[in-house]
Amino acid sequence: MNYKVSEEMSVMEKLGILTDAAKYDVACTSSGVDRKGSGSGMGNTVAGGICHSFSADGRCISLLKILFTNECIYDCKYCINRKSNDVVRTSFTPDEVCELTMGFYKRNYIEGLFLSSGILYNPDFTMELIYQTLYKLRREHRFQGYIHVKAIPGADPFLIQKTGLLADRMSVNLELPTAEGLSRLAPNKHRKNILAPMRQIQNGIKSSKNEIVLYKNAPRFVPAGQSTQLIVGATPENDYQLMTVAENLYEKFELKRVFYSAFVNVNEDKELPALPGGPPLLREHRLYQADWLLRFYGFKAGELLSEARPNFNILLDPKADWALRHLEMFPVEVNRADYQLLLRIPGIGVKSAQRIVMARRSSFLSFPDLKKIGVVLKRALYFITCNGKMMYNTKIEEDYITRNLLTVKEKLPFDKDGITYKQLSLFDDVGFTMQPNIIDTHKAVLGQM
């Protein structure tokens, strides 16, 4: 295949451009897949083999996260790589991506690869390049580490199928929650073209699991599942609409994760919101908290929000907010409540609830016992009793509890002014006053200094 190669640039220069271009894609997470190294190749994906590291804004940095190319035929208004932007364009070759991945892995910089891409020429052409890259990594370099790649909407299903047999996780970014928003900000993309590969991957995963039951050594298709990304704040959809879309994706497409990306305005366009306060990071944070409640706490989107109350309370986390609107259910006796009800108490997480259920089989629990178990009593004390008694003589009133909960400082994954919204870069100078020259930078990336 003949494809466009930016021969005038070094791999170092391409790496600088294409790692920076990939930072707006947040669909990057742990594998959840278990595959031991065979001893003849390099790497593994056993549970302890993938180390996760997160930057201050919560984004995973343990994978080599790059675009294959930032050249793109589409003109999405929110994207830094849209074709109408005057930015430096470049593309890797499959061999260059393999060289970087293997080099970084050998030096223990990364545990795997996250490969996304702009659309070069057409979806089939781009998907073929991604497939070639994975084929070379898996077959020629015998790389057995974690690989997460994008499935390109509109690409030949056969190419997606072949790529899925080499990848651990695939993702198809929905980007905007409604077809109207997609039509307005990404006119070259169509919802059915995004959902079609999502359905194909879902069916492929099911078929693969069935085949493995019959044939132990059958090839595994996308064993770590699929994910997607929703942009928050680029279009006027409210939190209720976003959570409803996420819930449908979990239920109908069996997605592993839905990621929420606070909109960062990198283009000047009349269709985009101004956002004078910067990216809506607190809103993104509340959506992630609510997403956790959907996946692990048994909540439904309709319980957390409604058309009459469409957005989350920015002052309270969604679980505490829900509890305050359902005070008729509290206080709950922790020595008798079932597991699902324990999960709904603010200050009690999944592990704490499991430990409570285990511990109370042998004895009645007291407040000191709950503290040892990991319950956050300063949040839970308004909603629970132990042996029929509350921790303090407190009121079960919404205003009173709200005031007291607000005095408990909440840990947020970003600073109050949001200035830490930044993905770590291979090229950060981490505050050194002496600037490295090009030779120093080259040696640092190649592990020679």
XYZ file of C-alpha atoms in Angstrom:
449
model
C 0.000 0.000 0.000
C 1.244 3.487 -0.816
C 0.440 6.021 1.847
C 1.451 9.548 2.663
C 4.644 9.757 4.706
C 6.077 12.974 6.067
C 9.675 12.154 5.225
C 10.795 15.695 5.876
C 10.159 15.226 9.602
C 12.079 13.121 12.044
C 10.279 10.601 14.237
C 11.006 12.914 17.168
C 9.225 15.822 15.523
C 6.263 13.617 14.594
C 6.097 12.307 18.141
C 5.892 15.826 19.526
C 3.049 16.756 17.173
C 1.031 13.545 17.365
C 1.202 13.066 21.144
C 0.026 16.637 21.625
C -2.752 16.115 19.075
C -3.993 13.045 20.990
C -4.427 14.749 24.358
C -8.085 15.645 23.840
C -9.106 11.988 23.605
C -9.839 10.719 27.117
C -11.090 7.242 26.232
C -8.011 5.693 27.781
C -8.173 3.327 30.716
C -7.098 0.065 32.256
C -7.461 -3.126 30.267
C -9.387 -5.479 32.525
C -8.047 -8.265 30.331
C -5.864 -11.118 31.525
C -3.260 -12.527 29.107
C 0.077 -13.835 30.306
C 3.202 -13.530 28.204
C 4.037 -16.720 26.309
C 7.745 -16.442 27.014
C 8.533 -16.026 23.315
C 7.391 -12.430 22.985
C 7.443 -9.249 25.012
C 4.909 -7.882 27.486
C 1.736 -9.186 29.056
C -1.650 -7.957 30.206
C -2.079 -9.843 33.456
C -3.737 -7.835 36.182
C -0.438 -6.869 37.764
C 1.245 -6.288 34.418
C -0.492 -3.053 33.624
C 0.395 -0.227 35.912
C -1.889 2.759 35.901
C -0.780 6.266 36.433
C -3.044 9.295 36.200
C -2.276 12.926 35.719
C -3.878 15.532 37.977
C -6.946 15.740 35.755
C -7.492 11.982 35.985
C -6.251 10.976 32.558
C -4.278 7.771 32.153
C -0.648 8.328 31.235
C 0.714 4.808 31.405
C 0.086 4.107 27.737
C 1.871 5.607 24.760
C -1.019 7.745 23.598
C -0.638 8.993 20.046
C -2.488 9.720 16.853
C -1.389 7.802 13.793
C -1.969 10.993 11.838
C -3.403 14.443 12.476
C -4.279 14.822 8.816
C -8.050 14.603 8.468
C -10.651 14.909 5.736
C -13.347 15.921 8.239
C -14.067 19.415 9.505
C -15.527 18.903 12.996
C -15.884 22.347 14.535
C -14.632 21.311 17.986
C -11.509 19.460 16.806
C -8.004 20.920 16.711
C -7.184 18.593 13.806
C -10.078 19.615 11.542
C -9.094 20.070 7.920
C -9.738 23.818 7.893
C -7.233 24.482 10.702
C -3.794 25.707 9.761
C -1.697 23.330 11.875
C 1.408 21.335 11.086
C 0.348 17.976 9.659
C 2.185 14.726 9.813
C 1.713 10.961 9.923
C 3.579 8.039 11.369
C 4.305 4.925 9.393
C 3.367 1.549 10.936
C 7.064 0.808 11.428
C 7.594 4.085 13.287
C 4.730 3.362 15.697
C 6.171 -0.116 16.294
C 9.655 1.294 16.902
C 8.372 3.832 19.426
C 6.130 1.347 21.235
C 8.814 -1.291 21.575
C 11.461 1.257 22.539
C 9.331 2.863 25.254
C 8.151 -0.497 26.544
C 11.704 -1.809 26.874
C 12.635 1.247 28.921
C 9.583 0.787 31.139
C 8.100 4.141 30.147
C 4.776 2.591 29.138
C 2.697 -0.528 29.605
C 0.917 -0.439 26.270
C -0.326 1.598 23.335
C -3.341 3.833 22.802
C -3.639 4.552 19.075
C -6.187 6.916 17.611
C -6.145 8.734 14.295
C -7.500 11.431 12.064
C -9.084 10.253 8.833
C -6.393 10.072 6.160
C -7.930 9.991 2.650
C -10.899 7.805 3.719
C -11.997 5.525 6.603
C -10.857 2.305 4.872
C -7.390 3.686 4.170
C -6.947 4.790 7.783
C -8.301 1.559 9.265
C -5.951 -0.449 7.030
C -2.966 1.516 8.360
C -4.039 0.899 11.950
C -4.456 -2.805 11.181
C -0.985 -2.973 9.606
C 0.497 -1.329 12.689
C -1.119 -3.822 15.059
C -0.208 -6.741 12.807
C 3.453 -5.748 12.833
C 3.440 -5.227 16.595
C 1.784 -8.552 17.359
C 3.302 -10.785 14.673
C 6.692 -9.295 13.784
C 7.679 -7.697 17.107
C 5.722 -10.255 19.146
C 4.382 -7.515 21.414
C 1.913 -8.988 23.893
C 1.172 -5.853 25.913
C -2.055 -3.916 26.046
C -3.308 -2.190 22.881
C -6.311 0.118 22.644
C -7.227 1.382 19.157
C -10.005 3.343 17.548
C -12.427 1.720 15.162
C -12.937 4.200 12.346
C -16.651 4.823 11.600
C -17.425 4.077 7.969
C -14.537 1.617 7.551
C -15.028 -1.810 5.985
C -16.372 -4.175 8.699
C -13.802 -6.778 7.585
C -10.966 -4.391 8.502
C -12.535 -3.713 11.903
C -12.913 -7.455 12.440
C -9.242 -8.126 11.614
C -8.080 -5.289 13.837
C -10.280 -6.439 16.715
C -8.536 -9.818 16.730
C -5.237 -8.034 17.459
C -6.422 -5.344 19.901
C -7.364 -5.615 23.564
C -9.835 -2.764 23.533
C -11.525 -0.781 20.764
C -13.496 2.419 21.000
C -15.780 4.363 18.712
C -16.299 7.934 19.856
C -19.919 9.056 19.831
C -18.596 12.576 20.621
C -21.974 14.346 20.879
C -25.038 12.891 22.611
C -27.660 13.783 19.998
C -27.908 13.487 16.230
C -28.766 17.202 16.075
C -25.564 18.168 17.863
C -23.531 15.883 15.639
C -25.085 17.360 12.518
C -24.317 20.905 13.677
C -20.736 20.480 14.878
C -19.532 17.416 12.956
C -21.390 17.547 9.612
C -19.202 14.828 8.044
C -20.096 12.302 10.726
C -23.356 10.401 10.955
C -24.806 8.688 13.992
C -25.600 5.442 12.152
C -21.980 5.208 10.934
C -20.820 5.480 14.553
C -23.320 3.012 16.002
C -22.750 0.385 13.258
C -19.128 -0.486 14.258
C -20.172 -0.262 17.909
C -22.785 -2.974 17.267
C -20.296 -5.003 15.214
C -17.785 -4.978 18.063
C -20.494 -5.930 20.569
C -21.535 -8.920 18.439
C -17.906 -9.869 17.793
C -17.161 -9.957 21.523
C -20.178 -12.210 22.150
C -19.213 -14.589 19.335
C -15.628 -14.711 20.539
C -16.697 -15.644 24.074
C -18.910 -18.440 22.726
C -16.094 -19.796 20.556
C -13.660 -19.802 23.473
C -16.099 -21.942 25.466
C -15.952 -24.564 22.684
C -12.348 -24.085 21.596
C -9.906 -23.011 24.278
C -7.377 -21.585 21.834
C -9.845 -19.713 19.639
C -8.695 -16.144 18.852
C -10.019 -13.506 21.226
C -11.835 -10.511 19.801
C -11.475 -7.231 21.758
C -11.219 -9.084 25.110
C -11.130 -5.857 27.154
C -14.400 -4.598 25.675
C -15.229 -1.331 23.977
C -15.633 2.242 25.151
C -16.703 5.623 23.820
C -16.351 9.315 24.585
C -18.919 12.099 24.998
C -17.942 15.759 24.832
C -19.481 17.785 27.659
C -20.482 21.399 27.077
C -19.968 21.814 23.322
C -23.715 21.517 22.684
C -26.655 22.540 24.897
C -27.666 19.022 26.037
C -28.213 18.780 29.796
C -26.846 16.220 32.250
C -30.060 14.189 32.139
C -29.724 13.734 28.383
C -26.052 12.771 28.726
C -26.755 10.230 31.460
C -29.672 8.755 29.523
C -27.446 8.289 26.463
C -24.743 6.697 28.627
C -27.263 4.368 30.260
C -28.552 3.250 26.857
C -25.014 2.612 25.633
C -24.299 0.429 28.666
C -27.540 -1.508 28.310
C -27.905 -1.799 24.530
C -24.268 -1.942 23.404
C -22.705 -3.427 26.565
C -19.945 -0.830 26.645
C -17.198 -1.192 29.203
C -16.887 2.532 29.787
C -18.336 5.840 28.696
C -15.843 8.680 29.067
C -16.828 12.310 29.509
C -14.557 15.001 28.145
C -15.052 18.615 29.226
C -15.177 20.717 26.080
C -11.983 22.666 25.465
C -12.477 25.485 23.001
C -9.470 25.294 20.684
C -11.159 26.807 17.605
C -12.864 30.092 16.909
C -16.266 29.251 15.513
C -19.655 30.900 15.954
C -21.256 27.482 16.530
C -19.126 26.827 19.620
C -19.935 28.104 23.130
C -17.618 30.760 24.562
C -17.202 29.169 28.035
C -15.574 32.190 29.733
C -15.009 30.118 32.873
C -12.941 27.560 30.984
C -13.689 23.866 30.401
C -16.627 22.584 32.537
C -14.425 20.352 34.673
C -16.728 20.247 37.699
C -19.623 19.187 35.478
C -17.406 16.497 33.944
C -16.517 15.333 37.467
C -20.186 15.073 38.501
C -20.940 13.043 35.366
C -18.149 10.605 36.186
C -19.513 10.253 39.742
C -23.002 9.578 38.378
C -21.600 7.131 35.823
C -20.036 5.224 38.719
C -23.445 5.091 40.391
C -24.977 3.607 37.215
C -22.347 0.906 36.843
C -21.672 -0.180 40.431
C -24.377 1.166 42.753
C -27.549 0.073 40.983
C -28.860 3.571 40.241
C -30.811 4.489 37.114
C -30.425 7.779 35.273
C -34.094 8.550 35.959
C -33.497 8.303 39.718
C -30.673 10.836 39.675
C -32.173 13.397 37.304
C -35.380 14.150 35.441
C -36.681 16.482 32.761
C -37.876 18.799 35.529
C -34.488 18.688 37.244
C -32.078 18.099 34.345
C -28.669 19.047 35.797
C -26.585 17.857 38.730
C -26.119 19.986 41.822
C -22.587 21.325 41.471
C -22.221 21.677 45.250
C -23.009 18.070 46.162
C -22.008 14.754 44.686
C -24.926 12.976 42.931
C -25.313 10.299 45.623
C -25.567 12.781 48.501
C -27.909 14.899 46.426
C -30.154 11.879 45.797
C -30.146 10.940 49.500
C -31.196 14.460 50.525
C -34.175 14.233 48.185
C -35.184 10.873 49.707
C -34.846 11.492 53.431
C -37.953 9.378 54.018
C -35.675 6.329 53.470
C -33.260 7.356 56.231
C -31.816 6.680 58.754
C -30.878 3.138 57.742
C -29.902 0.532 60.335
C -26.558 -0.780 59.031
C -26.856 -4.047 60.955
C -30.010 -5.034 59.067
C -30.080 -3.158 55.729
C -29.573 -5.229 52.588
C -26.525 -4.707 50.371
C -28.317 -2.621 47.719
C -29.647 -0.216 50.364
C -26.202 0.112 51.977
C -24.841 1.202 48.588
C -27.225 4.152 48.593
C -25.918 5.641 51.837
C -23.518 8.595 51.347
C -20.113 7.736 52.784
C -20.464 4.002 52.098
C -18.775 2.699 48.955
C -18.815 -0.701 47.292
C -15.933 -2.104 49.354
C -17.343 -0.689 52.598
C -20.760 -2.198 51.881
C -19.201 -5.596 51.138
C -17.181 -5.446 54.356
C -20.267 -4.518 56.387
C -22.193 -7.499 55.014
C -19.277 -9.811 55.827
C -18.530 -8.395 59.282
C -22.059 -8.359 60.653
C -22.383 -12.121 60.160
C -20.353 -12.576 63.332
C -21.329 -9.543 65.447
C -23.310 -6.312 65.587
C -21.361 -3.388 64.239
C -20.733 -0.163 66.122
C -19.653 3.254 64.787
C -15.975 2.576 65.645
C -16.294 -0.698 63.685
C -17.681 1.195 60.683
C -14.765 3.628 60.798
C -12.302 0.724 60.750
C -14.160 -0.789 57.799
C -13.678 2.397 55.791
C -17.042 4.140 56.075
C -16.705 7.940 55.833
C -18.660 8.716 58.991
C -18.588 12.492 58.581
C -20.828 11.969 55.534
C -22.728 8.844 56.611
C -23.650 9.868 60.182
C -26.809 11.724 59.039
C -28.153 8.650 57.245
C -27.429 5.643 59.483
C -28.046 4.101 62.862
C -26.066 1.411 64.676
C -28.104 -0.794 66.986
C -30.951 1.711 66.768
C -28.890 4.794 67.721
C -27.495 7.624 65.635
C -23.880 8.676 66.093
C -24.900 12.114 67.386
C -28.191 13.751 68.251
C -28.760 15.187 64.785
C -31.711 16.447 62.753
C -33.068 14.626 59.702
C -33.741 17.852 57.825
C -32.593 18.663 54.292
C -31.301 22.171 55.024
C -29.465 21.110 58.181
C -27.769 18.100 56.553
C -26.921 20.078 53.405
C -25.168 22.787 55.411
C -23.140 20.210 57.313
C -22.229 18.192 54.209
C -20.988 21.352 52.502
C -18.547 21.918 55.362
C -16.916 18.567 54.527
C -14.326 19.463 51.920
C -14.686 17.383 48.790
C -11.593 16.192 47.000
C -11.772 17.240 43.360
C -9.480 15.944 40.626
C -8.521 19.463 39.612
C -7.774 22.799 41.260
C -10.621 25.216 41.977
C -9.580 27.506 39.142
C -9.218 24.605 36.752
C -5.735 25.625 35.643
C -4.379 22.120 35.994
C -6.267 20.977 32.910
C -3.231 19.647 31.138
C -2.084 16.262 29.968
C 1.463 15.315 30.836
C 3.722 15.309 27.837
C 6.850 13.418 26.951
C 8.272 16.854 26.271
C 7.429 18.614 29.555
C 10.401 20.458 31.044
C 8.969 19.876 34.599
C 10.156 23.272 35.693
C 13.818 23.029 34.771
C 15.243 26.467 34.111
C 17.831 25.217 31.646
C 16.176 24.374 28.346
C 17.397 21.146 26.710
C 18.750 21.362 23.182
C 17.610 19.064 20.395
C 20.387 16.535 21.113
C 19.434 16.337 24.820
C 15.766 15.860 23.933
C 16.629 13.105 21.462
C 18.786 11.299 24.031
C 16.112 11.611 26.732
C 13.409 10.054 24.575
C 15.738 7.268 23.462
C 16.723 6.549 27.066
C 20.361 7.523 26.560
C 20.463 10.016 29.443
